[in-house]
mmCIF file of C-alpha atoms and ligand atoms in Angstrom:
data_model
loop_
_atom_site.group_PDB
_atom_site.id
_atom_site.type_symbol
_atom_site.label_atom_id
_atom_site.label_comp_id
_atom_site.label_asym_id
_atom_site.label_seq_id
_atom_site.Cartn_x
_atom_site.Cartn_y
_atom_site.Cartn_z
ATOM 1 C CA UNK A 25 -14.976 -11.899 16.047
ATOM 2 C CA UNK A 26 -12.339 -12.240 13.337
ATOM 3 C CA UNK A 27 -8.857 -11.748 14.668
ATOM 4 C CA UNK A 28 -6.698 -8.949 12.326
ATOM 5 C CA UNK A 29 -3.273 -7.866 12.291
ATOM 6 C CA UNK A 30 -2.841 -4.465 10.932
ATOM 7 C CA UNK A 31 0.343 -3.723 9.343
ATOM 8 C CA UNK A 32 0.522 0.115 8.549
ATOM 9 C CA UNK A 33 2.396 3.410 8.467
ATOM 10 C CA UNK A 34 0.605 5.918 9.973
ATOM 11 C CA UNK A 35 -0.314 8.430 8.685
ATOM 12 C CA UNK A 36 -3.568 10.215 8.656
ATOM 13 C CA UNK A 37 -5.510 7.600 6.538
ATOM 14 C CA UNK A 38 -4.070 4.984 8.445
ATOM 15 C CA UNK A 39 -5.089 6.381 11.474
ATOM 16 C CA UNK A 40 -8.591 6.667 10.661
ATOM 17 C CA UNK A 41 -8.347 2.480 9.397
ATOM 18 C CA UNK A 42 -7.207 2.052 12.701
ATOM 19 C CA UNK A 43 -10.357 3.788 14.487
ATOM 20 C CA UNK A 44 -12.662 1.933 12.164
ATOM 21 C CA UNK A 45 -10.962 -1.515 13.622
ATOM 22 C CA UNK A 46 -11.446 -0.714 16.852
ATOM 23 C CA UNK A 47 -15.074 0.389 16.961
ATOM 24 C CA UNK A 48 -15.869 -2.538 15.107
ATOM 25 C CA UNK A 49 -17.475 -5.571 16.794
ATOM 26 C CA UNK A 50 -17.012 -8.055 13.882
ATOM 27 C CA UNK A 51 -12.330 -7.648 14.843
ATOM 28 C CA UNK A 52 -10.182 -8.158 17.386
ATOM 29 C CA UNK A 53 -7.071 -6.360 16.691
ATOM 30 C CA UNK A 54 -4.494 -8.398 18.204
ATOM 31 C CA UNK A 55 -1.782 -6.180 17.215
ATOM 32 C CA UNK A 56 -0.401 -3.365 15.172
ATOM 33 C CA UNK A 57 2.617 -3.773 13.199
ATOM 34 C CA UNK A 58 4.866 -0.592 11.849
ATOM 35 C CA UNK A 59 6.360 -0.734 8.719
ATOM 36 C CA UNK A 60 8.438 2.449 7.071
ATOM 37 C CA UNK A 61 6.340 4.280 4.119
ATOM 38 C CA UNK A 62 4.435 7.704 4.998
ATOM 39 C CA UNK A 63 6.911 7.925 7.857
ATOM 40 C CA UNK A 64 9.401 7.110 9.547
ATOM 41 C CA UNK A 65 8.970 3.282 11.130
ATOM 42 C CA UNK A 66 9.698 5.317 14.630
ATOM 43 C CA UNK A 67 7.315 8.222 13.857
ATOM 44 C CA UNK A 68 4.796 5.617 12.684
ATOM 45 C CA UNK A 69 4.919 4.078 15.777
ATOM 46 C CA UNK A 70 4.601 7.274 17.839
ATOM 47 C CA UNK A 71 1.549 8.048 15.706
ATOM 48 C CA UNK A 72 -0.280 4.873 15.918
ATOM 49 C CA UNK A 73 0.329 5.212 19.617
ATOM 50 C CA UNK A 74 -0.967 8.605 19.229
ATOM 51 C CA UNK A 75 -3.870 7.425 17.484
ATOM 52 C CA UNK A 76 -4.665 4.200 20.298
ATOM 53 C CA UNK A 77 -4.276 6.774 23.189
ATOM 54 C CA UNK A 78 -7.050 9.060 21.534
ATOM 55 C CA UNK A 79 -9.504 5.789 21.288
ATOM 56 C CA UNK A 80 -8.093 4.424 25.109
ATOM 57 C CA UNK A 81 -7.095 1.022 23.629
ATOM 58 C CA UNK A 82 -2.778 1.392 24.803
ATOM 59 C CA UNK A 83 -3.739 -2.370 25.701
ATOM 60 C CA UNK A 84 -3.243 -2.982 21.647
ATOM 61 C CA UNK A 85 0.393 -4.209 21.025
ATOM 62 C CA UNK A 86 2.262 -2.208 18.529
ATOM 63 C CA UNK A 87 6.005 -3.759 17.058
ATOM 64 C CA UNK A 88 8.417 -1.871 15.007
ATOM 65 C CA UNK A 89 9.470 -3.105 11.145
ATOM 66 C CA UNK A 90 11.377 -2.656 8.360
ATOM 67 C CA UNK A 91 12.676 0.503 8.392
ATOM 68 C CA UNK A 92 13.270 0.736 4.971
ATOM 69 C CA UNK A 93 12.100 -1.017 1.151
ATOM 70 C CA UNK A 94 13.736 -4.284 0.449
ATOM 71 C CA UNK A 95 16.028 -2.847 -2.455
ATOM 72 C CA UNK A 96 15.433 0.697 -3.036
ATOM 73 C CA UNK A 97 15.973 3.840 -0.607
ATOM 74 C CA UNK A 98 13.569 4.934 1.126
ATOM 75 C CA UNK A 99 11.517 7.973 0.687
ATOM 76 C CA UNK A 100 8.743 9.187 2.853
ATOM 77 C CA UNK A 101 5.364 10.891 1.869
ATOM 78 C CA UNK A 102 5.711 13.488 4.911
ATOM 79 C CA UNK A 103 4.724 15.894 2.133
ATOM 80 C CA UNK A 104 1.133 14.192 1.897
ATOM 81 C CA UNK A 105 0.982 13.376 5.646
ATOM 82 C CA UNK A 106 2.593 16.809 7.579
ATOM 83 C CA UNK A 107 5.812 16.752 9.450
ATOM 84 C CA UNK A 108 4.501 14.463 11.644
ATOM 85 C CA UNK A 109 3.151 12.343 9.882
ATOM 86 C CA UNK A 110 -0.381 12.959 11.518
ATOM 87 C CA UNK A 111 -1.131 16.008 9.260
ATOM 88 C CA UNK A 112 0.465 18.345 11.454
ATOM 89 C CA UNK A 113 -1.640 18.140 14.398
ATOM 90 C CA UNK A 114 1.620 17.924 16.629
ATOM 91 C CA UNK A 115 -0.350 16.000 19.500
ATOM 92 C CA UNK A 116 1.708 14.977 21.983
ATOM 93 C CA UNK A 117 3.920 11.971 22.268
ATOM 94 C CA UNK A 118 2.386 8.810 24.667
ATOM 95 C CA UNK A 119 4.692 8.586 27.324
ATOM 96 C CA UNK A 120 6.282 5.598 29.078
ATOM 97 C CA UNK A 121 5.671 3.813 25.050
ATOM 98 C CA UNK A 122 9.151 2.034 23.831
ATOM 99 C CA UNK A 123 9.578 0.675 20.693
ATOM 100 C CA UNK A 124 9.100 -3.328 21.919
ATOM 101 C CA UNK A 125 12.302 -5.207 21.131
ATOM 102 C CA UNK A 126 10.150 -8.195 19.416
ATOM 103 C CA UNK A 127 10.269 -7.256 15.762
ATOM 104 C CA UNK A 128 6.708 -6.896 13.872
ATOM 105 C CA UNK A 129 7.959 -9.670 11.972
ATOM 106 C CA UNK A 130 8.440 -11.549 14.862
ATOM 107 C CA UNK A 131 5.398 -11.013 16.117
ATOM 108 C CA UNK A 132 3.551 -11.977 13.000
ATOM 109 C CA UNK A 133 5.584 -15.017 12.642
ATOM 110 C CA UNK A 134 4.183 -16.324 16.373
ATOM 111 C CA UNK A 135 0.669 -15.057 15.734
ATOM 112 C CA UNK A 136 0.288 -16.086 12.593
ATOM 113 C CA UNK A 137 1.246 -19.777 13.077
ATOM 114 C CA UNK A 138 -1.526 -19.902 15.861
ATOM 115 C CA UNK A 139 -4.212 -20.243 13.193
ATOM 116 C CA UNK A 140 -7.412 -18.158 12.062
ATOM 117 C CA UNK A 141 -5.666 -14.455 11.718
ATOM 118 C CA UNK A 142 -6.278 -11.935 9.078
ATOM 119 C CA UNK A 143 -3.691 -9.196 7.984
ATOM 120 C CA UNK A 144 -4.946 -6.242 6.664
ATOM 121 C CA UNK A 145 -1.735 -3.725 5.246
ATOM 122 C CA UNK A 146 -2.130 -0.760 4.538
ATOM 123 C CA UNK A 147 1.445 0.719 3.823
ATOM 124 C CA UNK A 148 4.130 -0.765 1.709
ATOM 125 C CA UNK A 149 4.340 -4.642 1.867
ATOM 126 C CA UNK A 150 8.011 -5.126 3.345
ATOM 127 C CA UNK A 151 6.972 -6.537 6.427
ATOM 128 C CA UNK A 152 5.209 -9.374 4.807
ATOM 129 C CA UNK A 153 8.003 -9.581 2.413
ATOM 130 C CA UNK A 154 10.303 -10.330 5.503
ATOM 131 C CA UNK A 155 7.688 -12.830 6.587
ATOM 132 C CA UNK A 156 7.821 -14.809 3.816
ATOM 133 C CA UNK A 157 11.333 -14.965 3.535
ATOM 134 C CA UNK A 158 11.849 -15.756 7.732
ATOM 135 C CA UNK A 159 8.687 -17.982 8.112
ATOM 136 C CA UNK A 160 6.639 -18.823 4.838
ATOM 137 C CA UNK A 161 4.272 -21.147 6.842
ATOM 138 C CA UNK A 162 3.461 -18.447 8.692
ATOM 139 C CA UNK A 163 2.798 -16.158 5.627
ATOM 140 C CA UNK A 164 0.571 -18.936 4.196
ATOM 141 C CA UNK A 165 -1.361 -19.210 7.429
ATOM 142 C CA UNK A 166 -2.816 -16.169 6.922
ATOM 143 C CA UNK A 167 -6.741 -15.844 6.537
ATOM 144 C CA UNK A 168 -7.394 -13.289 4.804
ATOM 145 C CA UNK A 169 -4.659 -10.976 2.824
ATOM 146 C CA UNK A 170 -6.530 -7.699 2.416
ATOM 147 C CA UNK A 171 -3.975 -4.580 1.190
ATOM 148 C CA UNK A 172 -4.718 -1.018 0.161
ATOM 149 C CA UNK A 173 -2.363 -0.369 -3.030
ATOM 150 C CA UNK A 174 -2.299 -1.018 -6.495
ATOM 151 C CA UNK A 175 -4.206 0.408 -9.417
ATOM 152 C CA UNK A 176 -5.851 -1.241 -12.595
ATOM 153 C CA UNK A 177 -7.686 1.466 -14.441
ATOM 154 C CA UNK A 178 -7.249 4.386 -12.158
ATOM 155 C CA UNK A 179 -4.238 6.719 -12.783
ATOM 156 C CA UNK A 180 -1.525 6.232 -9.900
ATOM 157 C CA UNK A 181 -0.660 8.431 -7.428
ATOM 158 C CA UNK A 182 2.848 8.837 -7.259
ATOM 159 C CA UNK A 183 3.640 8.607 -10.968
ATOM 160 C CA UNK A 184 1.079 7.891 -13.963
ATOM 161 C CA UNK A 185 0.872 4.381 -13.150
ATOM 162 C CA UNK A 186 1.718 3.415 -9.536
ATOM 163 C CA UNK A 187 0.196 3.987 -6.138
ATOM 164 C CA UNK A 188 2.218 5.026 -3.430
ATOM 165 C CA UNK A 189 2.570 1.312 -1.728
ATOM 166 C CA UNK A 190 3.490 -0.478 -4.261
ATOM 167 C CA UNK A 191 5.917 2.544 -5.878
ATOM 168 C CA UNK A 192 7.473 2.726 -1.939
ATOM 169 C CA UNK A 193 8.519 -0.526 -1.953
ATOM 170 C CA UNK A 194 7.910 -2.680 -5.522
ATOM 171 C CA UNK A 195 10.324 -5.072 -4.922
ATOM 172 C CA UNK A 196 8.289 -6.223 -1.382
ATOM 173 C CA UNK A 197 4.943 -5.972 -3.257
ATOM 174 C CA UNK A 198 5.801 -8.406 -6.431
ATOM 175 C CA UNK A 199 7.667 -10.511 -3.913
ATOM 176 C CA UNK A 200 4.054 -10.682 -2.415
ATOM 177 C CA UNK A 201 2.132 -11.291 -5.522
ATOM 178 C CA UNK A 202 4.507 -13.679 -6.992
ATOM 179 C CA UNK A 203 4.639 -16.205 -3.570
ATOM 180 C CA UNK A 204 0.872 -15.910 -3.393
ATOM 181 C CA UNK A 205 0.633 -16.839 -7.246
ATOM 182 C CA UNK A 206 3.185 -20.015 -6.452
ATOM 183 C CA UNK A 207 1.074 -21.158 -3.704
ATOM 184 C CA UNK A 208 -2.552 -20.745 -5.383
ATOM 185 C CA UNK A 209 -3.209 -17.863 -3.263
ATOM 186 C CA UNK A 210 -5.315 -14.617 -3.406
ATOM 187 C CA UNK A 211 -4.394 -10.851 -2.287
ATOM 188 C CA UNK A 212 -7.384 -8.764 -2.142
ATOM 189 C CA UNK A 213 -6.352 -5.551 -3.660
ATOM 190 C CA UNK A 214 -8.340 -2.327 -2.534
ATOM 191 C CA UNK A 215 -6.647 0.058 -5.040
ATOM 192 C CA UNK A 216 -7.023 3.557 -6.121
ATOM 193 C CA UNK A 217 -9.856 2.403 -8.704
ATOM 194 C CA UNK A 218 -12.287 2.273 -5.235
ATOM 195 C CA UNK A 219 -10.205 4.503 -2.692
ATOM 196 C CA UNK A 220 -10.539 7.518 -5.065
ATOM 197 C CA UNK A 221 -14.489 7.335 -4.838
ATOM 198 C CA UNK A 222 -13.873 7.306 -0.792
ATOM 199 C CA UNK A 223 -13.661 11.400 -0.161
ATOM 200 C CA UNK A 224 -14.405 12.869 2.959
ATOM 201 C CA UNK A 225 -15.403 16.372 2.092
ATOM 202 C CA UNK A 226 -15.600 20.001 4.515
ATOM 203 C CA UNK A 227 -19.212 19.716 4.666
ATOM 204 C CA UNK A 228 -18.809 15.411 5.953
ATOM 205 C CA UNK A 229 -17.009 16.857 8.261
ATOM 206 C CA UNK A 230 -18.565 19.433 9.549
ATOM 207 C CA UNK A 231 -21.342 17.098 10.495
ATOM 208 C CA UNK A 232 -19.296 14.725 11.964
ATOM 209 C CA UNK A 233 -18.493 17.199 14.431
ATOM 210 C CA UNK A 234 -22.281 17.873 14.859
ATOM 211 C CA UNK A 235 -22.403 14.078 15.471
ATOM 212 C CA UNK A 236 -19.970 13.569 17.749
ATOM 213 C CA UNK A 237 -17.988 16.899 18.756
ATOM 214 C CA UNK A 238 -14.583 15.290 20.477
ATOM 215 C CA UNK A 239 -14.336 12.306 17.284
ATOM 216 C CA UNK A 240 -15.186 15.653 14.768
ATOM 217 C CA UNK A 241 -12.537 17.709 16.520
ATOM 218 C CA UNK A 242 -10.088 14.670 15.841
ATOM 219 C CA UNK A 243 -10.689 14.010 12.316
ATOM 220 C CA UNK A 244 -9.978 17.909 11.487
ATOM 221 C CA UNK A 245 -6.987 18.763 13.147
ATOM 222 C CA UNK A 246 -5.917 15.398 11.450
ATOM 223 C CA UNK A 247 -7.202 15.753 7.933
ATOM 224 C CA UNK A 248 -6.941 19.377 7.624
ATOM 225 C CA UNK A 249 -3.311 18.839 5.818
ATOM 226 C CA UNK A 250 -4.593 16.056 3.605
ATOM 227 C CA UNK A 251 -7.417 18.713 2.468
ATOM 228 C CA UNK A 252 -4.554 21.141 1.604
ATOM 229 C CA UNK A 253 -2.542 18.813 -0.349
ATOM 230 C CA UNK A 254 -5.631 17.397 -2.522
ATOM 231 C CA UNK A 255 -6.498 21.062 -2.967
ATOM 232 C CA UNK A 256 -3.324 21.790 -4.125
ATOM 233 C CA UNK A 257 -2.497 18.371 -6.037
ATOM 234 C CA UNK A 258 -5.533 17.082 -7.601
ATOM 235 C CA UNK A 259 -8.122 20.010 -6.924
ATOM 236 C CA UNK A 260 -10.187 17.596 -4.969
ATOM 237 C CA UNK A 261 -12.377 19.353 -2.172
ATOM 238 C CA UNK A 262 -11.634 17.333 0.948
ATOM 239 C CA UNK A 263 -9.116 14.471 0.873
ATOM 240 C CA UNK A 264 -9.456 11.064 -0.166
ATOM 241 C CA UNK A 265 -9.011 8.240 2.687
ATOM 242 C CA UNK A 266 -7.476 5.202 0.846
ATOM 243 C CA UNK A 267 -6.912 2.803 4.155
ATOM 244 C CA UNK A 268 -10.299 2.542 5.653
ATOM 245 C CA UNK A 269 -11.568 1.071 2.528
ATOM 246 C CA UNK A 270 -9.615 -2.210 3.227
ATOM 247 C CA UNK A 271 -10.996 -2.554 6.692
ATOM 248 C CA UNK A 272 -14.323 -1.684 5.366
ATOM 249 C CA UNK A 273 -13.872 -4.863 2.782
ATOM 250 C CA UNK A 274 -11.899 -7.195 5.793
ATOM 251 C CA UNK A 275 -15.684 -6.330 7.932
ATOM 252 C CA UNK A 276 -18.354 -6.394 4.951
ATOM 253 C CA UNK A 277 -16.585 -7.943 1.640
ATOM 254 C CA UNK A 278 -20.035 -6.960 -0.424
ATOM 255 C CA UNK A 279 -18.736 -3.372 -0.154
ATOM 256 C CA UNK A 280 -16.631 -3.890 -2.996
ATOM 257 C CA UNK A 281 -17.003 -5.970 -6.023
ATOM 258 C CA UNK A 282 -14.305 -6.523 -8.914
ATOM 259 C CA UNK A 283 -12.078 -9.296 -10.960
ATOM 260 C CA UNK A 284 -10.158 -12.144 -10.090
ATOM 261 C CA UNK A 285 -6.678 -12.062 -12.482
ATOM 262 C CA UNK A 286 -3.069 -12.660 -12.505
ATOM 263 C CA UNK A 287 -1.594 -9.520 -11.485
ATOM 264 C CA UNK A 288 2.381 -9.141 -11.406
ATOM 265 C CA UNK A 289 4.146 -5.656 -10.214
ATOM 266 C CA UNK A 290 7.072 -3.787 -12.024
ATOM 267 C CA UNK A 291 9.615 -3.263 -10.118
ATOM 268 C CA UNK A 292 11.790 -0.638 -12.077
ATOM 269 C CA UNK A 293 12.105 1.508 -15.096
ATOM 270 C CA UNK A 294 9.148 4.396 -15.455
ATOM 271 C CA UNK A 295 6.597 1.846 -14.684
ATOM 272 C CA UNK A 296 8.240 1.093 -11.389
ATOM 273 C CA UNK A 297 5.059 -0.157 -8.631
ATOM 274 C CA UNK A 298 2.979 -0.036 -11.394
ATOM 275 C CA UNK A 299 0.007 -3.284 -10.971
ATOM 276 C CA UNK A 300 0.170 -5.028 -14.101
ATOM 277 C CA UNK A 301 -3.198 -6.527 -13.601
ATOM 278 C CA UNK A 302 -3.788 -9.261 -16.863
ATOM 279 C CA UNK A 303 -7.685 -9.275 -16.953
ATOM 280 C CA UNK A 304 -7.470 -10.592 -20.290
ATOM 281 C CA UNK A 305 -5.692 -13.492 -19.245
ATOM 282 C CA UNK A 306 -2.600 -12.903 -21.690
ATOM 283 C CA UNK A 307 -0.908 -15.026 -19.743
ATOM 284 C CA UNK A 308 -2.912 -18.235 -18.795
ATOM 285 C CA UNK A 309 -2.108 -18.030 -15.328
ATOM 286 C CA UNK A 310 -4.208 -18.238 -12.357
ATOM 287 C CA UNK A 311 -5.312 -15.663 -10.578
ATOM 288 C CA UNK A 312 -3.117 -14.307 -7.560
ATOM 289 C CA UNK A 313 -5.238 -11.267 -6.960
ATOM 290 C CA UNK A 314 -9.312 -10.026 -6.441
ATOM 291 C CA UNK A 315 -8.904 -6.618 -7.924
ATOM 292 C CA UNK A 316 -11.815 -4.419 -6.815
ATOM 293 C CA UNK A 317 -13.225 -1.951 -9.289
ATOM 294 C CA UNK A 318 -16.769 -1.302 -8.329
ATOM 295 C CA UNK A 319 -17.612 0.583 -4.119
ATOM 296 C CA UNK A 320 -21.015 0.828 -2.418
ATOM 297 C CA UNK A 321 -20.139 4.477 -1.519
ATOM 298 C CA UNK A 322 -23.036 4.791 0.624
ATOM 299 C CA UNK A 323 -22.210 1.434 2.706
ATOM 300 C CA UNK A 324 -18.852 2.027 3.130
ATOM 301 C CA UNK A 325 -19.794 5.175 4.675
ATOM 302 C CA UNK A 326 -22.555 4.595 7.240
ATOM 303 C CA UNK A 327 -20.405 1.704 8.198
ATOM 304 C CA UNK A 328 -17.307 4.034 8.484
ATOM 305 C CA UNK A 329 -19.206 7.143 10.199
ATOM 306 C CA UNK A 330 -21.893 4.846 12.698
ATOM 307 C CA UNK A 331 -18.270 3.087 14.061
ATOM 308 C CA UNK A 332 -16.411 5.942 14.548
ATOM 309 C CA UNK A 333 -18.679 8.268 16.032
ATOM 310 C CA UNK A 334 -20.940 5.722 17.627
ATOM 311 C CA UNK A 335 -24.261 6.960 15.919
ATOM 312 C CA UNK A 336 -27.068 4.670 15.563
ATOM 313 C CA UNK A 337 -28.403 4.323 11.838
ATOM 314 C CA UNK A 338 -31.113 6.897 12.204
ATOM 315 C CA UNK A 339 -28.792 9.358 13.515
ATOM 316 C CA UNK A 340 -26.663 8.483 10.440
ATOM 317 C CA UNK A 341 -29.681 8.630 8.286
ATOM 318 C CA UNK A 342 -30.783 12.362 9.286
ATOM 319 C CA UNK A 343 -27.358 13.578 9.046
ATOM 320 C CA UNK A 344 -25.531 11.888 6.173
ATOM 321 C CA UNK A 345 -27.447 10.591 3.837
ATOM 322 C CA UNK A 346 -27.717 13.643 2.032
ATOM 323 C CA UNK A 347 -24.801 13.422 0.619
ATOM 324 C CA UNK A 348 -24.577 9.712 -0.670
HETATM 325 C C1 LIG B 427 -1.709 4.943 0.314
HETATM 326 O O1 LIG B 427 -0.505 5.652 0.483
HETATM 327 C C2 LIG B 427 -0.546 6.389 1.681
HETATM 328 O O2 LIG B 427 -0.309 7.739 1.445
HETATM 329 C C3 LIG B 427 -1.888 6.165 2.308
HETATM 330 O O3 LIG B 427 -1.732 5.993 3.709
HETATM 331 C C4 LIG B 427 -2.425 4.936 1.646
HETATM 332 O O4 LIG B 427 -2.069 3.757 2.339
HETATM 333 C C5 LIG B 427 -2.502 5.556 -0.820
HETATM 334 O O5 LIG B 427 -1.784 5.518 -1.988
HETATM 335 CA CA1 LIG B 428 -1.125 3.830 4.587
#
């Protein structure tokens, strides 16, 4: 078992990441840290609460952090995510959950510096920005560095050229890249190029529900937001689920394949978040980043649907692999 820290804003995508981790054998979670990007750091907390009630795992820590970008102001992406930030489903607050007064940073910072722990992000990278500011021993312990965000050939998100993570918060993410690239170190960047290919369309889900009724019923009154806002956005039937990708790649790294390359990120003008990824090597400089460009749809979903409906492969097999 490989030990993780997840570091997210949840958010529907995030939540399903989160499911994937859990039902996983390969990961431990040993905790979930908040950081401010689809919403609120509080309502991200609430919702990843939310989202561990659902799977009965409260026993995974959660910790509260930055509650806003290092430079900019903060905007949220409530109009992707619903109100709640859980695509409107309005479930109910856990009771009895506080916000824990040791900081996510914090928290990192002591788990970290223990030895052998992944982090996989998959929101805006201000937390580990803080990190490597407060401890950078403990940033540079870290195993594996796995974030959603970032795009090299795909259009952004947000703006021509930048995904939402990296747009959020640009200042945190070339903070990132730029320590990494100091110390010799890689970030393994599961950007739009791969997510986009990563849709879970009305007829998926319909037979997830087949599969496993109470998981199904889950995923819709989740997703059903995110299916109106591709509709409306990008005419995409269904809604594309960025953040399970990365945990996909933490458990089986031959689900995506790609470049190594010195990749820096703008940090302002029209460009702003935008992954300048130098595959031509303009620059002579070693690579700080493995910048995936090619997915094994099919693998990423049997792993995806077996763990978080608990289907064998057969079952998987007669149900789903008609459509990959
Ligand atoms: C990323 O931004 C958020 O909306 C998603 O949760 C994902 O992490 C995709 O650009
Ligand atoms: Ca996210």
């Amino acid at each position: 078992m490989k030990k993780i820290i997840i570091d997210c804003d949840p958010g529907i995508d995030d939540s399903l990441a989160i499911m994937l981790a859990l039902n996983s054998p390969e990961v431990e979670v040993v905790g979930i840290t908040i950081v401010a990007g689809n919403s609120p750091v509080e309502m991200g907390f609430e919702n990843a609460k939310k989202v561990l009630s659902f799977l009965g795992r409260l026993d995974v820590p959660v910790y509260a952090g930055a509650s806003k970008p290092r430079v900019r102001e903060y905007v949220n992406a409530l109009d992707t995510h619903g109100e709640d930030g859980l695509g409107e489903s309005f479930l109910p607050d856990v009771e009895g959950q506080d916000i824990p007064e040791k900081s996510a940073v914090q928290f990192m910072r002591e788990v970290l510096m223990e030895g052998d722990v992944s982090v996989v992000a998959l929101g805006p990278l201000t937390n580990l920005a803080k990190l490597i500011d407060e401890c950078p021993d403990a940033f540079l312990s870290i195993e594996r560095l796995v974030s959603m965000g970032g795009n090299f050939r795909s259009h952004g998100n947000c703006s021509p050229v930048a995904e939402y993570n990296y747009w959020e918060d640009p200042d945190s993410a070339k903070h990132v890249f730029d320590f990494l690239y100091k110390n010799n170190r890689e970030i393994e960047m599961v950007g739009l190029d791969v997510t986009r290919k990563i849709v879970l369309t009305p007829e998926i889900l319909e037979d997830m529900k087949n599969a496993n009724e109470v998981v199904g019923d889950f995923v819709e009154k989740i997703t059903d937001f995110y299916f109106k806002f591709h509709w409306e956005w990008e005419h995409i039937r269904g809604c594309v689920i960025n953040d399970p990708l990365a945990v996909a790649q933490f458990i089986n790294p031959e689900i995506l394949k790609g470049i190594q390359a010195f990749t820096e990120v703008e940090t302002g003008g029209i460009s702003m978040g935008q992954t300048v990824v130098d595959s031509m090597g303009f620059y002579k400089k070693s690579s700080n980043a493995k910048i995936f460009t090619e997915v094994n749809v099919e693998a990423f979903w049997e792993l995806f649907l077996t763990r978080i409906l608990n289907v064998s492969s057969e079952e998987y097999g007669k149900l789903f692999s008609k459509y990959f």
